[in-house]
Structure formats: structure tokens, C-alpha cells
Amino acid sequence: MATFQIIFNPTSAAELGRMPKELQLQILGEFRGLPQQVMQTELDDFGKLERAGRILHRFRVGDYRVYFERHELGLVIHRILSRNTLKDFLFRSGIKMQEDEALQQNPKFWDLIEAARTAAKP
């Protein structure tokens, strides 16, 4: 069996690092069963956001939302955002629909995800 890796990009690692240690441990502890779930062909237990052929999944951990995508080595964590931050984002955007659907359709959310990717490049 190949090694399964959970890869935090620099942005998500920084977001996790700014949290209190107890919260960091709680979030990381929720990843225990994740490899088995992610290795399945469908990720029906997770929120799903699609845009231009790219698929992100959302994993809820208490008041936080972890946005990730599959990778050949396992998965890449793009962002770890507070539920309250997302509610504020949706409120400011004037969108009244389900969280995943609203984020999927909002280009500002995808800019937020892409900002993490471009921050990692020199």
C-alpha cells in the first residue's frame, strides 16, 4: 500500500499555526480516519465545490472548514477557515444559498484558494 500524505500548503499551514494548540490538535485529530475515506472513489460525505474542471472538497471540523483536493500522494489542504469567516464572506457577497453552492459560484472564493497556490511559488 502506498503512503498516504496530508500536505498543507504554506497558507493552510500558517492558518493552522495561528490557532491555539488545543484547536490545532483537535483539527489534526479529525484527520485520523480521513485516508480511508479519501481513498474511496467517491467523497460523498464531504462538501464538493467545482469550477473549470477543478474539484475541491470541504471537511467540517467543529466551527472550521478545511478545503482540500485529492492529490496523487493523498490530499492537499488549501485553506482552513472559520465558519464565522465564511458566513461573513457570504453576507458581504449578498449571496443567499447553501454554503457550498454559494462558494462554488463566487469567483472571490476561488481567488482566495488560488492566493494560497501562488503564495507557495517563488
mmCIF file of N, CA and C in Angstrom:
data_model
loop_
_atom_site.group_PDB
_atom_site.id
_atom_site.type_symbol
_atom_site.label_atom_id
_atom_site.label_comp_id
_atom_site.label_asym_id
_atom_site.label_seq_id
_atom_site.Cartn_x
_atom_site.Cartn_y
_atom_site.Cartn_z
ATOM 1 N N MET A 1 0.844 -1.184 0.000
ATOM 2 C CA MET A 1 0.000 0.000 0.000
ATOM 3 C C MET A 1 0.889 1.248 0.000
ATOM 4 N N ALA A 2 0.567 2.196 -0.852
ATOM 5 C CA ALA A 2 1.338 3.432 -0.962
ATOM 6 C C ALA A 2 1.120 4.298 0.278
ATOM 7 N N THR A 3 2.100 5.123 0.573
ATOM 8 C CA THR A 3 1.997 6.047 1.696
ATOM 9 C C THR A 3 0.994 7.136 1.363
ATOM 10 N N PHE A 4 0.134 7.422 2.323
ATOM 11 C CA PHE A 4 -0.864 8.474 2.168
ATOM 12 C C PHE A 4 -0.354 9.711 2.886
ATOM 13 N N GLN A 5 -0.336 10.836 2.189
ATOM 14 C CA GLN A 5 0.154 12.071 2.785
ATOM 15 C C GLN A 5 -0.936 13.129 2.830
ATOM 16 N N ILE A 6 -0.930 13.876 3.906
ATOM 17 C CA ILE A 6 -1.770 15.059 4.010
ATOM 18 C C ILE A 6 -0.809 16.233 3.922
ATOM 19 N N ILE A 7 -0.921 16.988 2.838
ATOM 20 C CA ILE A 7 0.015 18.071 2.538
ATOM 21 C C ILE A 7 -0.669 19.407 2.814
ATOM 22 N N PHE A 8 -0.083 20.183 3.713
ATOM 23 C CA PHE A 8 -0.576 21.528 3.984
ATOM 24 C C PHE A 8 0.239 22.492 3.135
ATOM 25 N N ASN A 9 -0.445 23.303 2.320
ATOM 26 C CA ASN A 9 0.306 24.313 1.583
ATOM 27 C C ASN A 9 0.718 25.402 2.579
ATOM 28 N N PRO A 10 1.597 26.333 2.194
ATOM 29 C CA PRO A 10 2.062 27.345 3.156
ATOM 30 C C PRO A 10 0.929 28.158 3.791
ATOM 31 N N THR A 11 -0.107 28.465 3.031
ATOM 32 C CA THR A 11 -1.207 29.265 3.571
ATOM 33 C C THR A 11 -1.988 28.489 4.624
ATOM 34 N N SER A 12 -2.345 27.246 4.316
ATOM 35 C CA SER A 12 -3.110 26.461 5.297
ATOM 36 C C SER A 12 -2.258 26.130 6.518
ATOM 37 N N ALA A 13 -0.961 25.910 6.325
ATOM 38 C CA ALA A 13 -0.069 25.655 7.460
ATOM 39 C C ALA A 13 -0.005 26.886 8.364
ATOM 40 N N ALA A 14 0.039 28.075 7.766
ATOM 41 C CA ALA A 14 0.067 29.316 8.548
ATOM 42 C C ALA A 14 -1.255 29.512 9.286
ATOM 43 N N GLU A 15 -2.377 29.205 8.611
ATOM 44 C CA GLU A 15 -3.684 29.336 9.262
ATOM 45 C C GLU A 15 -3.770 28.409 10.469
ATOM 46 N N LEU A 16 -3.305 27.181 10.307
ATOM 47 C CA LEU A 16 -3.306 26.224 11.407
ATOM 48 C C LEU A 16 -2.367 26.699 12.521
ATOM 49 N N GLY A 17 -1.218 27.219 12.148
ATOM 50 C CA GLY A 17 -0.230 27.669 13.118
ATOM 51 C C GLY A 17 -0.690 28.842 13.972
ATOM 52 N N ARG A 18 -1.618 29.648 13.468
ATOM 53 C CA ARG A 18 -2.121 30.798 14.230
ATOM 54 C C ARG A 18 -3.186 30.401 15.251
ATOM 55 N N MET A 19 -3.652 29.167 15.191
ATOM 56 C CA MET A 19 -4.701 28.714 16.105
ATOM 57 C C MET A 19 -4.093 28.268 17.429
ATOM 58 N N PRO A 20 -4.888 28.320 18.500
ATOM 59 C CA PRO A 20 -4.404 27.791 19.778
ATOM 60 C C PRO A 20 -4.044 26.298 19.632
ATOM 61 N N LYS A 21 -3.056 25.860 20.396
ATOM 62 C CA LYS A 21 -2.563 24.482 20.294
ATOM 63 C C LYS A 21 -3.672 23.450 20.465
ATOM 64 N N GLU A 22 -4.607 23.686 21.387
ATOM 65 C CA GLU A 22 -5.697 22.730 21.612
ATOM 66 C C GLU A 22 -6.543 22.573 20.352
ATOM 67 N N LEU A 23 -6.811 23.685 19.682
ATOM 68 C CA LEU A 23 -7.599 23.652 18.453
ATOM 69 C C LEU A 23 -6.820 22.972 17.333
ATOM 70 N N GLN A 24 -5.528 23.243 17.244
ATOM 71 C CA GLN A 24 -4.687 22.565 16.252
ATOM 72 C C GLN A 24 -4.771 21.057 16.432
ATOM 73 N N LEU A 25 -4.641 20.598 17.669
ATOM 74 C CA LEU A 25 -4.693 19.158 17.951
ATOM 75 C C LEU A 25 -6.060 18.577 17.625
ATOM 76 N N GLN A 26 -7.122 19.331 17.914
ATOM 77 C CA GLN A 26 -8.473 18.868 17.592
ATOM 78 C C GLN A 26 -8.632 18.697 16.082
ATOM 79 N N ILE A 27 -8.198 19.695 15.321
ATOM 80 C CA ILE A 27 -8.325 19.636 13.859
ATOM 81 C C ILE A 27 -7.486 18.497 13.292
ATOM 82 N N LEU A 28 -6.236 18.398 13.735
ATOM 83 C CA LEU A 28 -5.376 17.316 13.246
ATOM 84 C C LEU A 28 -5.911 15.950 13.647
ATOM 85 N N GLY A 29 -6.506 15.856 14.826
ATOM 86 C CA GLY A 29 -7.091 14.595 15.279
ATOM 87 C C GLY A 29 -8.230 14.128 14.394
ATOM 88 N N GLU A 30 -8.941 15.058 13.792
ATOM 89 C CA GLU A 30 -10.058 14.712 12.904
ATOM 90 C C GLU A 30 -9.578 14.070 11.602
ATOM 91 N N PHE A 31 -8.297 14.192 11.306
ATOM 92 C CA PHE A 31 -7.744 13.611 10.086
ATOM 93 C C PHE A 31 -7.446 12.112 10.228
ATOM 94 N N ARG A 32 -7.618 11.545 11.420
ATOM 95 C CA ARG A 32 -7.275 10.137 11.651
ATOM 96 C C ARG A 32 -7.923 9.187 10.652
ATOM 97 N N GLY A 33 -9.223 9.286 10.469
ATOM 98 C CA GLY A 33 -9.921 8.373 9.569
ATOM 99 C C GLY A 33 -9.993 8.849 8.134
ATOM 100 N N LEU A 34 -9.442 10.011 7.887
ATOM 101 C CA LEU A 34 -9.550 10.622 6.564
ATOM 102 C C LEU A 34 -8.915 9.811 5.439
ATOM 103 N N PRO A 35 -7.734 9.211 5.621
ATOM 104 C CA PRO A 35 -7.133 8.464 4.499
ATOM 105 C C PRO A 35 -8.050 7.387 3.925
ATOM 106 N N GLN A 36 -8.737 6.640 4.774
ATOM 107 C CA GLN A 36 -9.622 5.598 4.275
ATOM 108 C C GLN A 36 -10.791 6.189 3.493
ATOM 109 N N GLN A 37 -11.336 7.300 3.976
ATOM 110 C CA GLN A 37 -12.447 7.940 3.282
ATOM 111 C C GLN A 37 -12.020 8.516 1.941
ATOM 112 N N VAL A 38 -10.863 9.140 1.896
ATOM 113 C CA VAL A 38 -10.391 9.803 0.682
ATOM 114 C C VAL A 38 -9.992 8.775 -0.375
ATOM 115 N N MET A 39 -9.543 7.609 0.043
ATOM 116 C CA MET A 39 -9.127 6.597 -0.918
ATOM 117 C C MET A 39 -10.317 5.984 -1.655
ATOM 118 N N GLN A 40 -11.529 6.172 -1.138
ATOM 119 C CA GLN A 40 -12.712 5.696 -1.835
ATOM 120 C C GLN A 40 -12.865 6.472 -3.136
ATOM 121 N N THR A 41 -13.602 5.896 -4.079
ATOM 122 C CA THR A 41 -13.763 6.570 -5.367
ATOM 123 C C THR A 41 -14.636 7.816 -5.264
ATOM 124 N N GLU A 42 -15.612 7.815 -4.379
ATOM 125 C CA GLU A 42 -16.485 8.973 -4.216
ATOM 126 C C GLU A 42 -16.314 9.557 -2.825
ATOM 127 N N LEU A 43 -16.401 10.847 -2.729
ATOM 128 C CA LEU A 43 -16.276 11.533 -1.444
ATOM 129 C C LEU A 43 -17.615 12.162 -1.071
ATOM 130 N N ASP A 44 -18.638 11.326 -1.032
ATOM 131 C CA ASP A 44 -19.995 11.811 -0.798
ATOM 132 C C ASP A 44 -20.202 12.412 0.589
ATOM 133 N N ASP A 45 -19.348 12.059 1.544
ATOM 134 C CA ASP A 45 -19.503 12.577 2.909
ATOM 135 C C ASP A 45 -18.971 13.994 3.071
ATOM 136 N N PHE A 46 -18.359 14.529 2.036
ATOM 137 C CA PHE A 46 -17.751 15.856 2.098
ATOM 138 C C PHE A 46 -18.484 16.811 1.182
ATOM 139 N N GLY A 47 -18.414 18.103 1.511
ATOM 140 C CA GLY A 47 -18.935 19.107 0.598
ATOM 141 C C GLY A 47 -18.088 19.103 -0.665
ATOM 142 N N LYS A 48 -18.675 19.516 -1.766
ATOM 143 C CA LYS A 48 -17.970 19.481 -3.044
ATOM 144 C C LYS A 48 -18.179 20.797 -3.772
ATOM 145 N N LEU A 49 -17.073 21.383 -4.232
ATOM 146 C CA LEU A 49 -17.118 22.623 -4.990
ATOM 147 C C LEU A 49 -16.362 22.397 -6.286
ATOM 148 N N GLU A 50 -16.967 22.785 -7.402
ATOM 149 C CA GLU A 50 -16.339 22.580 -8.706
ATOM 150 C C GLU A 50 -16.274 23.888 -9.475
ATOM 151 N N ARG A 51 -15.164 24.041 -10.200
ATOM 152 C CA ARG A 51 -15.045 25.191 -11.091
ATOM 153 C C ARG A 51 -13.985 24.878 -12.136
ATOM 154 N N ALA A 52 -14.351 25.023 -13.376
ATOM 155 C CA ALA A 52 -13.427 24.841 -14.502
ATOM 156 C C ALA A 52 -12.674 23.509 -14.408
ATOM 157 N N GLY A 53 -13.387 22.459 -14.061
ATOM 158 C CA GLY A 53 -12.780 21.131 -14.002
ATOM 159 C C GLY A 53 -12.010 20.845 -12.726
ATOM 160 N N ARG A 54 -11.892 21.805 -11.866
ATOM 161 C CA ARG A 54 -11.189 21.623 -10.599
ATOM 162 C C ARG A 54 -12.204 21.286 -9.515
ATOM 163 N N ILE A 55 -11.874 20.318 -8.674
ATOM 164 C CA ILE A 55 -12.789 19.889 -7.615
ATOM 165 C C ILE A 55 -12.109 20.057 -6.262
ATOM 166 N N LEU A 56 -12.755 20.832 -5.402
ATOM 167 C CA LEU A 56 -12.335 20.954 -4.008
ATOM 168 C C LEU A 56 -13.387 20.279 -3.152
ATOM 169 N N HIS A 57 -12.948 19.759 -2.022
ATOM 170 C CA HIS A 57 -13.874 19.176 -1.062
ATOM 171 C C HIS A 57 -13.756 19.944 0.240
ATOM 172 N N ARG A 58 -14.865 19.949 0.992
ATOM 173 C CA ARG A 58 -14.913 20.633 2.273
ATOM 174 C C ARG A 58 -15.115 19.612 3.370
ATOM 175 N N PHE A 59 -14.294 19.719 4.405
ATOM 176 C CA PHE A 59 -14.340 18.840 5.554
ATOM 177 C C PHE A 59 -14.632 19.715 6.760
ATOM 178 N N ARG A 60 -15.723 19.450 7.468
ATOM 179 C CA ARG A 60 -16.080 20.260 8.631
ATOM 180 C C ARG A 60 -15.431 19.701 9.887
ATOM 181 N N VAL A 61 -14.825 20.597 10.641
ATOM 182 C CA VAL A 61 -14.243 20.247 11.930
ATOM 183 C C VAL A 61 -14.713 21.313 12.908
ATOM 184 N N GLY A 62 -15.774 21.007 13.636
ATOM 185 C CA GLY A 62 -16.332 21.989 14.567
ATOM 186 C C GLY A 62 -16.737 23.245 13.835
ATOM 187 N N ASP A 63 -16.183 24.371 14.240
ATOM 188 C CA ASP A 63 -16.508 25.663 13.626
ATOM 189 C C ASP A 63 -15.584 26.021 12.477
ATOM 190 N N TYR A 64 -14.833 25.046 11.986
ATOM 191 C CA TYR A 64 -13.878 25.306 10.908
ATOM 192 C C TYR A 64 -14.210 24.477 9.682
ATOM 193 N N ARG A 65 -13.809 25.004 8.535
ATOM 194 C CA ARG A 65 -13.991 24.317 7.261
ATOM 195 C C ARG A 65 -12.615 24.143 6.652
ATOM 196 N N VAL A 66 -12.291 22.902 6.309
ATOM 197 C CA VAL A 66 -10.999 22.571 5.710
ATOM 198 C C VAL A 66 -11.261 22.290 4.233
ATOM 199 N N TYR A 67 -10.651 23.051 3.348
ATOM 200 C CA TYR A 67 -10.825 22.889 1.906
ATOM 201 C C TYR A 67 -9.621 22.161 1.346
ATOM 202 N N PHE A 68 -9.880 21.044 0.670
ATOM 203 C CA PHE A 68 -8.791 20.213 0.168
ATOM 204 C C PHE A 68 -9.140 19.642 -1.191
ATOM 205 N N GLU A 69 -8.114 19.121 -1.863
ATOM 206 C CA GLU A 69 -8.340 18.383 -3.105
ATOM 207 C C GLU A 69 -7.448 17.159 -3.110
ATOM 208 N N ARG A 70 -7.905 16.164 -3.864
ATOM 209 C CA ARG A 70 -7.121 14.945 -3.999
ATOM 210 C C ARG A 70 -5.821 15.232 -4.727
ATOM 211 N N HIS A 71 -4.828 14.445 -4.377
ATOM 212 C CA HIS A 71 -3.502 14.557 -4.968
ATOM 213 C C HIS A 71 -3.002 13.136 -5.135
ATOM 214 N N GLU A 72 -2.074 12.914 -6.037
ATOM 215 C CA GLU A 72 -1.574 11.554 -6.264
ATOM 216 C C GLU A 72 -0.949 10.951 -5.010
ATOM 217 N N LEU A 73 -0.465 11.786 -4.085
ATOM 218 C CA LEU A 73 0.140 11.297 -2.844
ATOM 219 C C LEU A 73 -0.852 11.207 -1.689
ATOM 220 N N GLY A 74 -2.029 11.778 -1.855
ATOM 221 C CA GLY A 74 -3.035 11.795 -0.792
ATOM 222 C C GLY A 74 -3.976 12.956 -0.997
ATOM 223 N N LEU A 75 -3.753 14.032 -0.231
ATOM 224 C CA LEU A 75 -4.558 15.227 -0.437
ATOM 225 C C LEU A 75 -3.782 16.465 -0.028
ATOM 226 N N VAL A 76 -4.189 17.581 -0.624
ATOM 227 C CA VAL A 76 -3.573 18.880 -0.347
ATOM 228 C C VAL A 76 -4.612 19.744 0.360
ATOM 229 N N ILE A 77 -4.224 20.273 1.521
ATOM 230 C CA ILE A 77 -5.088 21.186 2.260
ATOM 231 C C ILE A 77 -4.790 22.595 1.754
ATOM 232 N N HIS A 78 -5.827 23.264 1.231
ATOM 233 C CA HIS A 78 -5.645 24.609 0.680
ATOM 234 C C HIS A 78 -5.937 25.701 1.702
ATOM 235 N N ARG A 79 -7.025 25.564 2.438
ATOM 236 C CA ARG A 79 -7.396 26.596 3.403
ATOM 237 C C ARG A 79 -8.073 25.949 4.604
ATOM 238 N N ILE A 80 -7.936 26.592 5.763
ATOM 239 C CA ILE A 80 -8.660 26.232 6.976
ATOM 240 C C ILE A 80 -9.320 27.517 7.442
ATOM 241 N N LEU A 81 -10.628 27.606 7.248
ATOM 242 C CA LEU A 81 -11.343 28.855 7.502
ATOM 243 C C LEU A 81 -12.409 28.664 8.575
ATOM 244 N N SER A 82 -12.565 29.665 9.401
ATOM 245 C CA SER A 82 -13.602 29.649 10.415
ATOM 246 C C SER A 82 -14.968 29.742 9.759
ATOM 247 N N ARG A 83 -15.903 29.018 10.315
ATOM 248 C CA ARG A 83 -17.286 29.069 9.826
ATOM 249 C C ARG A 83 -17.777 30.508 9.875
ATOM 250 N N ASN A 84 -17.412 31.236 10.909
ATOM 251 C CA ASN A 84 -17.847 32.635 11.042
ATOM 252 C C ASN A 84 -17.256 33.497 9.940
ATOM 253 N N THR A 85 -16.045 33.217 9.530
ATOM 254 C CA THR A 85 -15.426 33.943 8.429
ATOM 255 C C THR A 85 -16.220 33.706 7.148
ATOM 256 N N LEU A 86 -16.629 32.451 6.924
ATOM 257 C CA LEU A 86 -17.381 32.126 5.718
ATOM 258 C C LEU A 86 -18.768 32.767 5.738
ATOM 259 N N LYS A 87 -19.408 32.769 6.892
ATOM 260 C CA LYS A 87 -20.716 33.421 6.983
ATOM 261 C C LYS A 87 -20.576 34.897 6.655
ATOM 262 N N ASP A 88 -19.542 35.520 7.179
ATOM 263 C CA ASP A 88 -19.290 36.925 6.894
ATOM 264 C C ASP A 88 -19.028 37.129 5.403
ATOM 265 N N PHE A 89 -18.241 36.246 4.822
ATOM 266 C CA PHE A 89 -17.942 36.308 3.389
ATOM 267 C C PHE A 89 -19.236 36.230 2.572
ATOM 268 N N LEU A 90 -20.097 35.266 2.914
ATOM 269 C CA LEU A 90 -21.354 35.114 2.179
ATOM 270 C C LEU A 90 -22.268 36.321 2.389
ATOM 271 N N PHE A 91 -22.303 36.838 3.611
ATOM 272 C CA PHE A 91 -23.128 38.002 3.899
ATOM 273 C C PHE A 91 -22.664 39.209 3.093
ATOM 274 N N ARG A 92 -21.346 39.463 3.095
ATOM 275 C CA ARG A 92 -20.808 40.602 2.354
ATOM 276 C C ARG A 92 -20.996 40.441 0.859
ATOM 277 N N SER A 93 -21.031 39.193 0.383
ATOM 278 C CA SER A 93 -21.221 38.939 -1.040
ATOM 279 C C SER A 93 -22.684 39.029 -1.440
ATOM 280 N N GLY A 94 -23.595 39.098 -0.447
ATOM 281 C CA GLY A 94 -25.016 39.201 -0.731
ATOM 282 C C GLY A 94 -25.612 37.929 -1.301
ATOM 283 N N ILE A 95 -25.032 36.795 -0.982
ATOM 284 C CA ILE A 95 -25.490 35.526 -1.535
ATOM 285 C C ILE A 95 -26.362 34.812 -0.518
ATOM 286 N N LYS A 96 -27.535 34.358 -0.955
ATOM 287 C CA LYS A 96 -28.447 33.642 -0.075
ATOM 288 C C LYS A 96 -28.717 32.259 -0.653
ATOM 289 N N MET A 97 -27.816 31.310 -0.358
ATOM 290 C CA MET A 97 -27.982 29.921 -0.786
ATOM 291 C C MET A 97 -27.106 29.062 0.102
ATOM 292 N N GLN A 98 -27.089 27.765 -0.140
ATOM 293 C CA GLN A 98 -26.277 26.859 0.664
ATOM 294 C C GLN A 98 -24.802 27.217 0.553
ATOM 295 N N GLU A 99 -24.061 26.948 1.623
ATOM 296 C CA GLU A 99 -22.653 27.340 1.712
ATOM 297 C C GLU A 99 -21.818 26.846 0.534
ATOM 298 N N ASP A 100 -21.845 25.549 0.247
ATOM 299 C CA ASP A 100 -21.014 25.015 -0.833
ATOM 300 C C ASP A 100 -21.401 25.599 -2.183
ATOM 301 N N GLU A 101 -22.687 25.678 -2.435
ATOM 302 C CA GLU A 101 -23.161 26.214 -3.709
ATOM 303 C C GLU A 101 -22.750 27.671 -3.874
ATOM 304 N N ALA A 102 -22.883 28.430 -2.794
ATOM 305 C CA ALA A 102 -22.526 29.844 -2.846
ATOM 306 C C ALA A 102 -21.036 30.023 -3.104
ATOM 307 N N LEU A 103 -20.217 29.274 -2.401
ATOM 308 C CA LEU A 103 -18.777 29.398 -2.585
ATOM 309 C C LEU A 103 -18.351 28.947 -3.973
ATOM 310 N N GLN A 104 -18.958 27.877 -4.441
ATOM 311 C CA GLN A 104 -18.622 27.332 -5.756
ATOM 312 C C GLN A 104 -18.862 28.354 -6.857
ATOM 313 N N GLN A 105 -19.882 29.166 -6.703
ATOM 314 C CA GLN A 105 -20.247 30.126 -7.742
ATOM 315 C C GLN A 105 -19.569 31.484 -7.590
ATOM 316 N N ASN A 106 -18.885 31.689 -6.473
ATOM 317 C CA ASN A 106 -18.303 33.003 -6.220
ATOM 318 C C ASN A 106 -16.831 33.031 -6.612
ATOM 319 N N PRO A 107 -16.457 33.836 -7.604
ATOM 320 C CA PRO A 107 -15.059 33.894 -8.039
ATOM 321 C C PRO A 107 -14.111 34.382 -6.946
ATOM 322 N N LYS A 108 -14.605 35.164 -5.990
ATOM 323 C CA LYS A 108 -13.745 35.637 -4.912
ATOM 324 C C LYS A 108 -13.263 34.478 -4.035
ATOM 325 N N PHE A 109 -14.103 33.458 -3.856
ATOM 326 C CA PHE A 109 -13.672 32.282 -3.093
ATOM 327 C C PHE A 109 -12.528 31.585 -3.816
ATOM 328 N N TRP A 110 -12.646 31.423 -5.128
ATOM 329 C CA TRP A 110 -11.598 30.753 -5.902
ATOM 330 C C TRP A 110 -10.319 31.590 -5.916
ATOM 331 N N ASP A 111 -10.460 32.915 -5.885
ATOM 332 C CA ASP A 111 -9.282 33.773 -5.760
ATOM 333 C C ASP A 111 -8.586 33.526 -4.427
ATOM 334 N N LEU A 112 -9.377 33.321 -3.378
ATOM 335 C CA LEU A 112 -8.838 33.016 -2.059
ATOM 336 C C LEU A 112 -8.042 31.710 -2.084
ATOM 337 N N ILE A 113 -8.569 30.706 -2.774
ATOM 338 C CA ILE A 113 -7.882 29.417 -2.890
ATOM 339 C C ILE A 113 -6.620 29.575 -3.729
ATOM 340 N N GLU A 114 -6.711 30.290 -4.853
ATOM 341 C CA GLU A 114 -5.566 30.491 -5.729
ATOM 342 C C GLU A 114 -4.469 31.309 -5.063
ATOM 343 N N ALA A 115 -4.846 32.219 -4.179
ATOM 344 C CA ALA A 115 -3.847 33.034 -3.474
ATOM 345 C C ALA A 115 -2.909 32.133 -2.683
ATOM 346 N N ALA A 116 -3.424 31.047 -2.150
ATOM 347 C CA ALA A 116 -2.570 30.103 -1.413
ATOM 348 C C ALA A 116 -1.599 29.404 -2.363
ATOM 349 N N ARG A 117 -2.069 29.076 -3.539
ATOM 350 C CA ARG A 117 -1.216 28.384 -4.516
ATOM 351 C C ARG A 117 -0.106 29.307 -5.008
ATOM 352 N N THR A 118 -0.433 30.553 -5.324
ATOM 353 C CA THR A 118 0.584 31.472 -5.852
ATOM 354 C C THR A 118 1.539 31.927 -4.761
ATOM 355 N N ALA A 119 1.102 31.937 -3.506
ATOM 356 C CA ALA A 119 1.993 32.309 -2.405
ATOM 357 C C ALA A 119 3.094 31.278 -2.213
ATOM 358 N N ALA A 120 2.836 30.043 -2.619
ATOM 359 C CA ALA A 120 3.811 28.975 -2.445
ATOM 360 C C ALA A 120 4.898 29.018 -3.513
ATOM 361 N N LYS A 121 4.656 29.710 -4.625
ATOM 362 C CA LYS A 121 5.637 29.777 -5.721
ATOM 363 C C LYS A 121 6.600 30.922 -5.456
ATOM 364 N N PRO A 122 7.915 30.680 -5.720
ATOM 365 C CA PRO A 122 8.919 31.751 -5.509
ATOM 366 C C PRO A 122 8.818 32.846 -6.543
#
